PDB file of C-alpha atoms and ligand atoms in Angstrom:
ATOM      1  CA  MET A   1       0.000   0.000   0.000  1.00 83.00           C
ATOM      2  CA  ALA A   2       1.481   3.290  -1.160  1.00 85.00           C
ATOM      3  CA  ASP A   3       1.163   5.315   2.024  1.00 95.00           C
ATOM      4  CA  CYS A   4       1.985   2.618   4.538  1.00 98.00           C
ATOM      5  CA  ILE A   5       5.204   3.030   6.527  1.00 98.00           C
ATOM      6  CA  PHE A   6       5.564  -0.704   7.187  1.00 98.00           C
ATOM      7  CA  CYS A   7       5.032  -1.575   3.503  1.00 98.00           C
ATOM      8  CA  LYS A   8       7.849   0.882   2.780  1.00 98.00           C
ATOM      9  CA  ILE A   9      10.085  -0.754   5.401  1.00 98.00           C
ATOM     10  CA  ALA A  10       9.397  -4.255   4.013  1.00 97.00           C
ATOM     11  CA  GLY A  11      10.116  -2.940   0.487  1.00 96.00           C
ATOM     12  CA  GLY A  12      13.358  -1.220   1.522  1.00 96.00           C
ATOM     13  CA  ALA A  13      12.109   2.307   0.734  1.00 97.00           C
ATOM     14  CA  ILE A  14      12.428   3.378   4.397  1.00 97.00           C
ATOM     15  CA  PRO A  15      15.396   2.162   6.446  1.00 97.00           C
ATOM     16  CA  ALA A  16      14.984  -0.160   9.418  1.00 98.00           C
ATOM     17  CA  VAL A  17      17.345  -2.389  11.371  1.00 98.00           C
ATOM     18  CA  LYS A  18      16.537  -5.807   9.924  1.00 98.00           C
ATOM     19  CA  ILE A  19      16.553  -8.894  12.115  1.00 98.00           C
ATOM     20  CA  TYR A  20      15.124 -11.426   9.651  1.00 98.00           C
ATOM     21  CA  GLU A  21      13.332 -11.648   6.315  1.00 98.00           C
ATOM     22  CA  ASP A  22      11.933 -14.277   4.013  1.00 98.00           C
ATOM     23  CA  GLU A  23       9.374 -14.367   1.214  1.00 98.00           C
ATOM     24  CA  LEU A  24       6.434 -13.942   3.623  1.00 98.00           C
ATOM     25  CA  VAL A  25       7.580 -11.849   6.578  1.00 98.00           C
ATOM     26  CA  PHE A  26       9.998  -9.094   7.592  1.00 98.00           C
ATOM     27  CA  ALA A  27      11.283  -8.508  11.141  1.00 98.00           C
ATOM     28  CA  PHE A  28      13.022  -5.354  12.374  1.00 98.00           C
ATOM     29  CA  LEU A  29      13.827  -3.398  15.531  1.00 98.00           C
ATOM     30  CA  ASP A  30      11.024  -1.260  16.947  1.00 98.00           C
ATOM     31  CA  ILE A  31      12.121   2.374  16.851  1.00 98.00           C
ATOM     32  CA  GLY A  32      10.745   3.018  20.366  1.00 98.00           C
ATOM     33  CA  PRO A  33      11.391  -0.202  22.279  1.00 98.00           C
ATOM     34  CA  ILE A  34       9.848  -1.220  25.619  1.00 97.00           C
ATOM     35  CA  ASN A  35      13.247  -2.857  26.204  1.00 98.00           C
ATOM     36  CA  PRO A  36      16.273  -2.870  23.855  1.00 98.00           C
ATOM     37  CA  GLY A  37      15.826  -5.658  21.319  1.00 98.00           C
ATOM     38  CA  HIS A  38      12.044  -5.156  20.973  1.00 98.00           C
ATOM     39  CA  VAL A  39      11.252  -6.492  17.475  1.00 98.00           C
ATOM     40  CA  LEU A  40       8.267  -6.181  15.128  1.00 99.00           C
ATOM     41  CA  VAL A  41       7.342  -9.020  12.758  1.00 99.00           C
ATOM     42  CA  ILE A  42       5.154  -8.000   9.816  1.00 98.00           C
ATOM     43  CA  PRO A  43       3.655  -9.721   6.794  1.00 98.00           C
ATOM     44  CA  ARG A  44       5.194  -8.432   3.528  1.00 98.00           C
ATOM     45  CA  GLU A  45       1.663  -8.155   2.177  1.00 98.00           C
ATOM     46  CA  HIS A  46      -0.369  -5.225   3.504  1.00 98.00           C
ATOM     47  CA  HIS A  47      -3.077  -6.234   5.970  1.00 98.00           C
ATOM     48  CA  GLU A  48      -4.563  -3.804   8.456  1.00 98.00           C
ATOM     49  CA  SER A  49      -5.972  -6.586  10.616  1.00 98.00           C
ATOM     50  CA  ALA A  50      -4.314  -9.836  11.610  1.00 98.00           C
ATOM     51  CA  SER A  51      -7.610 -11.561  10.791  1.00 98.00           C
ATOM     52  CA  THR A  52      -7.122 -11.274   7.007  1.00 98.00           C
ATOM     53  CA  ILE A  53      -3.517 -12.492   6.872  1.00 98.00           C
ATOM     54  CA  PRO A  54      -3.370 -15.844   5.016  1.00 98.00           C
ATOM     55  CA  GLU A  55      -2.854 -18.755   7.410  1.00 97.00           C
ATOM     56  CA  THR A  56       0.607 -19.682   6.108  1.00 98.00           C
ATOM     57  CA  THR A  57       1.880 -16.134   6.542  1.00 98.00           C
ATOM     58  CA  ALA A  58       0.207 -15.732   9.936  1.00 98.00           C
ATOM     59  CA  GLY A  59       1.762 -19.017  11.037  1.00 98.00           C
ATOM     60  CA  ARG A  60       5.173 -17.830   9.829  1.00 98.00           C
ATOM     61  CA  MET A  61       4.754 -14.560  11.761  1.00 98.00           C
ATOM     62  CA  PHE A  62       4.035 -16.452  14.960  1.00 98.00           C
ATOM     63  CA  ARG A  63       6.887 -18.903  14.485  1.00 98.00           C
ATOM     64  CA  VAL A  64       9.438 -16.239  13.569  1.00 98.00           C
ATOM     65  CA  GLY A  65       8.232 -14.104  16.489  1.00 98.00           C
ATOM     66  CA  ALA A  66       8.580 -16.981  18.946  1.00 98.00           C
ATOM     67  CA  ARG A  67      12.041 -17.933  17.604  1.00 98.00           C
ATOM     68  CA  ILE A  68      13.197 -14.316  17.900  1.00 98.00           C
ATOM     69  CA  GLY A  69      11.847 -14.475  21.454  1.00 98.00           C
ATOM     70  CA  ILE A  70      14.036 -17.521  22.106  1.00 98.00           C
ATOM     71  CA  ALA A  71      17.045 -15.674  20.651  1.00 98.00           C
ATOM     72  CA  LEU A  72      16.313 -12.758  23.011  1.00 98.00           C
ATOM     73  CA  LYS A  73      16.120 -15.152  25.977  1.00 98.00           C
ATOM     74  CA  ARG A  74      19.664 -16.280  25.145  1.00 98.00           C
ATOM     75  CA  LEU A  75      20.944 -12.727  25.723  1.00 97.00           C
ATOM     76  CA  ASP A  76      22.333 -12.078  29.199  1.00 95.00           C
ATOM     77  CA  ALA A  77      19.853  -9.288  29.918  1.00 94.00           C
ATOM     78  CA  TYR A  78      16.681 -11.320  29.358  1.00 98.00           C
ATOM     79  CA  ASP A  79      14.764 -14.244  30.819  1.00 96.00           C
ATOM     80  CA  ALA A  80      11.505 -14.211  28.865  1.00 98.00           C
ATOM     81  CA  TYR A  81       9.489 -12.443  26.201  1.00 98.00           C
ATOM     82  CA  ASN A  82       5.971 -11.247  25.445  1.00 97.00           C
ATOM     83  CA  LEU A  83       4.238 -11.547  22.070  1.00 98.00           C
ATOM     84  CA  HIS A  84       1.730  -8.747  21.567  1.00 98.00           C
ATOM     85  CA  LEU A  85      -0.522  -7.711  18.710  1.00 98.00           C
ATOM     86  CA  ALA A  86      -2.897  -4.727  18.815  1.00 98.00           C
ATOM     87  CA  ASP A  87      -5.761  -5.156  16.328  1.00 98.00           C
ATOM     88  CA  GLY A  88      -7.687  -1.894  16.067  1.00 98.00           C
ATOM     89  CA  THR A  89      -7.248   1.608  17.455  1.00 98.00           C
ATOM     90  CA  ALA A  90      -9.088   0.909  20.715  1.00 98.00           C
ATOM     91  CA  ALA A  91      -6.606  -1.912  21.318  1.00 97.00           C
ATOM     92  CA  GLY A  92      -3.683   0.477  20.836  1.00 96.00           C
ATOM     93  CA  GLN A  93      -2.887  -0.149  17.160  1.00 98.00           C
ATOM     94  CA  VAL A  94      -1.149   2.964  15.824  1.00 98.00           C
ATOM     95  CA  VAL A  95       0.423   1.671  12.604  1.00 98.00           C
ATOM     96  CA  MET A  96      -2.351   0.189  10.495  1.00 98.00           C
ATOM     97  CA  HIS A  97      -0.278  -2.615   8.983  1.00 98.00           C
ATOM     98  CA  ALA A  98      -0.623  -5.671  11.222  1.00 98.00           C
ATOM     99  CA  HIS A  99       2.491  -6.381  13.274  1.00 98.00           C
ATOM    100  CA  LEU A 100       3.503  -8.795  16.007  1.00 98.00           C
ATOM    101  CA  HIS A 101       5.556  -7.285  18.841  1.00 98.00           C
ATOM    102  CA  VAL A 102       8.303  -9.455  20.345  1.00 98.00           C
ATOM    103  CA  ILE A 103       9.194  -7.832  23.659  1.00 98.00           C
ATOM    104  CA  PRO A 104      12.186  -9.130  25.596  1.00 98.00           C
ATOM    105  CA  ARG A 105      11.671  -9.234  29.361  1.00 97.00           C
ATOM    106  CA  GLY A 106      13.959  -9.371  32.350  1.00 96.00           C
ATOM    107  CA  VAL A 107      12.905 -10.101  35.923  1.00 94.00           C
ATOM    108  CA  ASN A 108      13.917  -6.614  37.020  1.00 92.00           C
ATOM    109  CA  ASP A 109      12.988  -4.635  33.902  1.00 94.00           C
ATOM    110  CA  GLN A 110      10.444  -2.489  35.811  1.00 92.00           C
ATOM    111  CA  PHE A 111       7.837  -2.888  33.063  1.00 93.00           C
ATOM    112  CA  HIS A 112       4.310  -3.933  34.019  1.00 89.00           C
ATOM    113  CA  TRP A 113       1.337  -4.439  31.736  1.00 82.00           C
ATOM    114  CA  ASN A 114      -1.688  -2.533  33.005  1.00 81.00           C
ATOM    115  CA  TRP A 115      -3.532  -5.816  33.372  1.00 85.00           C
ATOM    116  CA  ARG A 116      -6.792  -6.083  35.254  1.00 91.00           C
ATOM    117  CA  GLN A 117      -9.092  -8.942  36.182  1.00 94.00           C
ATOM    118  CA  ILE A 118     -12.796  -8.278  36.486  1.00 96.00           C
ATOM    119  CA  ALA A 119     -15.376 -10.898  37.480  1.00 97.00           C
ATOM    120  CA  TYR A 120     -18.439 -12.241  35.644  1.00 98.00           C
ATOM    121  CA  ALA A 121     -21.709 -11.711  37.552  1.00 98.00           C
ATOM    122  CA  ASP A 122     -22.357 -15.473  37.583  1.00 98.00           C
ATOM    123  CA  ASP A 123     -21.994 -18.660  35.511  1.00 98.00           C
ATOM    124  CA  ALA A 124     -24.979 -17.718  33.318  1.00 98.00           C
ATOM    125  CA  ALA A 125     -23.223 -14.514  32.303  1.00 98.00           C
ATOM    126  CA  LYS A 126     -20.161 -16.554  31.335  1.00 98.00           C
ATOM    127  CA  THR A 127     -22.217 -18.968  29.243  1.00 98.00           C
ATOM    128  CA  ALA A 128     -24.097 -16.119  27.554  1.00 98.00           C
ATOM    129  CA  MET A 129     -20.794 -14.461  26.665  1.00 98.00           C
ATOM    130  CA  ALA A 130     -19.375 -17.697  25.224  1.00 98.00           C
ATOM    131  CA  GLU A 131     -22.499 -18.185  23.094  1.00 98.00           C
ATOM    132  CA  GLU A 132     -22.348 -14.605  21.859  1.00 98.00           C
ATOM    133  CA  ILE A 133     -18.716 -15.012  20.755  1.00 98.00           C
ATOM    134  CA  GLN A 134     -19.404 -18.354  19.053  1.00 98.00           C
ATOM    135  CA  LYS A 135     -22.367 -16.866  17.183  1.00 98.00           C
ATOM    136  CA  HIS A 136     -20.065 -14.291  15.603  1.00 98.00           C
ATOM    137  CA  LEU A 137     -17.061 -16.549  14.977  1.00 98.00           C
ATOM    138  CA  HIS A 138     -16.446 -17.307  11.283  1.00 95.00           C
ATOM    139  CA  LEU A 139     -13.330 -19.212  10.312  1.00 93.00           C
ATOM    140  CA  ASP A 140     -13.841 -19.415   6.544  1.00 82.00           C
TER     141      ASP A 140
HETATM  142  P1  AMP B 201       1.251  -0.406  17.642  1.00 75.06           P
HETATM  143  O1  AMP B 201       0.901   0.545  18.751  1.00 75.06           O
HETATM  144  O2  AMP B 201       1.034  -1.841  18.004  1.00 75.06           O
HETATM  145  O3  AMP B 201       0.608  -0.006  16.322  1.00 75.06           O
HETATM  146  O4  AMP B 201       2.812  -0.271  17.479  1.00 75.06           O
HETATM  147  C1  AMP B 201       3.447   0.478  16.507  1.00 75.06           C
HETATM  148  C2  AMP B 201       4.918   0.334  16.782  1.00 75.06           C
HETATM  149  O5  AMP B 201       5.637   0.712  15.624  1.00 75.06           O
HETATM  150  C3  AMP B 201       5.425   1.214  17.938  1.00 75.06           C
HETATM  151  O6  AMP B 201       6.002   0.384  18.930  1.00 75.06           O
HETATM  152  C4  AMP B 201       6.459   2.115  17.248  1.00 75.06           C
HETATM  153  O7  AMP B 201       7.567   2.366  18.065  1.00 75.06           O
HETATM  154  C5  AMP B 201       6.824   1.319  16.016  1.00 75.06           C
HETATM  155  N1  AMP B 201       7.280   2.101  14.876  1.00 75.06           N
HETATM  156  C6  AMP B 201       6.655   3.144  14.295  1.00 75.06           C
HETATM  157  N2  AMP B 201       7.370   3.606  13.244  1.00 75.06           N
HETATM  158  C7  AMP B 201       8.475   2.834  13.160  1.00 75.06           C
HETATM  159  C8  AMP B 201       9.601   2.796  12.294  1.00 75.06           C
HETATM  160  N3  AMP B 201       9.754   3.658  11.281  1.00 75.06           N
HETATM  161  N4  AMP B 201      10.553   1.849  12.498  1.00 75.06           N
HETATM  162  C9  AMP B 201      10.420   0.972  13.525  1.00 75.06           C
HETATM  163  N5  AMP B 201       9.370   0.934  14.365  1.00 75.06           N
HETATM  164  C10 AMP B 201       8.408   1.853  14.197  1.00 75.06           C
HETATM  165 ZN1   ZN B 202       1.348  -1.805   4.765  1.00 75.06          ZN
END
């Protein structure tokens, strides 16, 4: 897509620090890392949402992301990694070309997700929610 910064990075028109590339995906250093070594894995093909990425490419993104995570764990500074993908503005997606974050983590890295845990009113509310999701789930 002509105006997409990540399409330009994958095509070499805008510089980035490459970590890995193949015919389906491109991985490079995030310009504003949560921790040094924070990597983004993108499909070469432009997709705004992860949901439209062909299964082979999506699978490659996940595998490459996880293997980069393992490489990061081998560095002295890190013990673990997070995979993160924001799909949609309300979820925090800023660049509208789907991308998988690989975020290296250390036990003392002082970074905390703003995670919360709310409760369902009761079991019926849980079941109703599950049915609602299933009603809208289309895998073809
Ligand atoms: P998200 O909020 O999931 O859309 O994340 C977008 C990410 O892209 C942010 O972490 C940015 O730091 C990163 N980013 C934006 N522009 C560039 C760029 N030119 N090169 C590398 N990373 C970028
Ligand atoms: Zn794009």
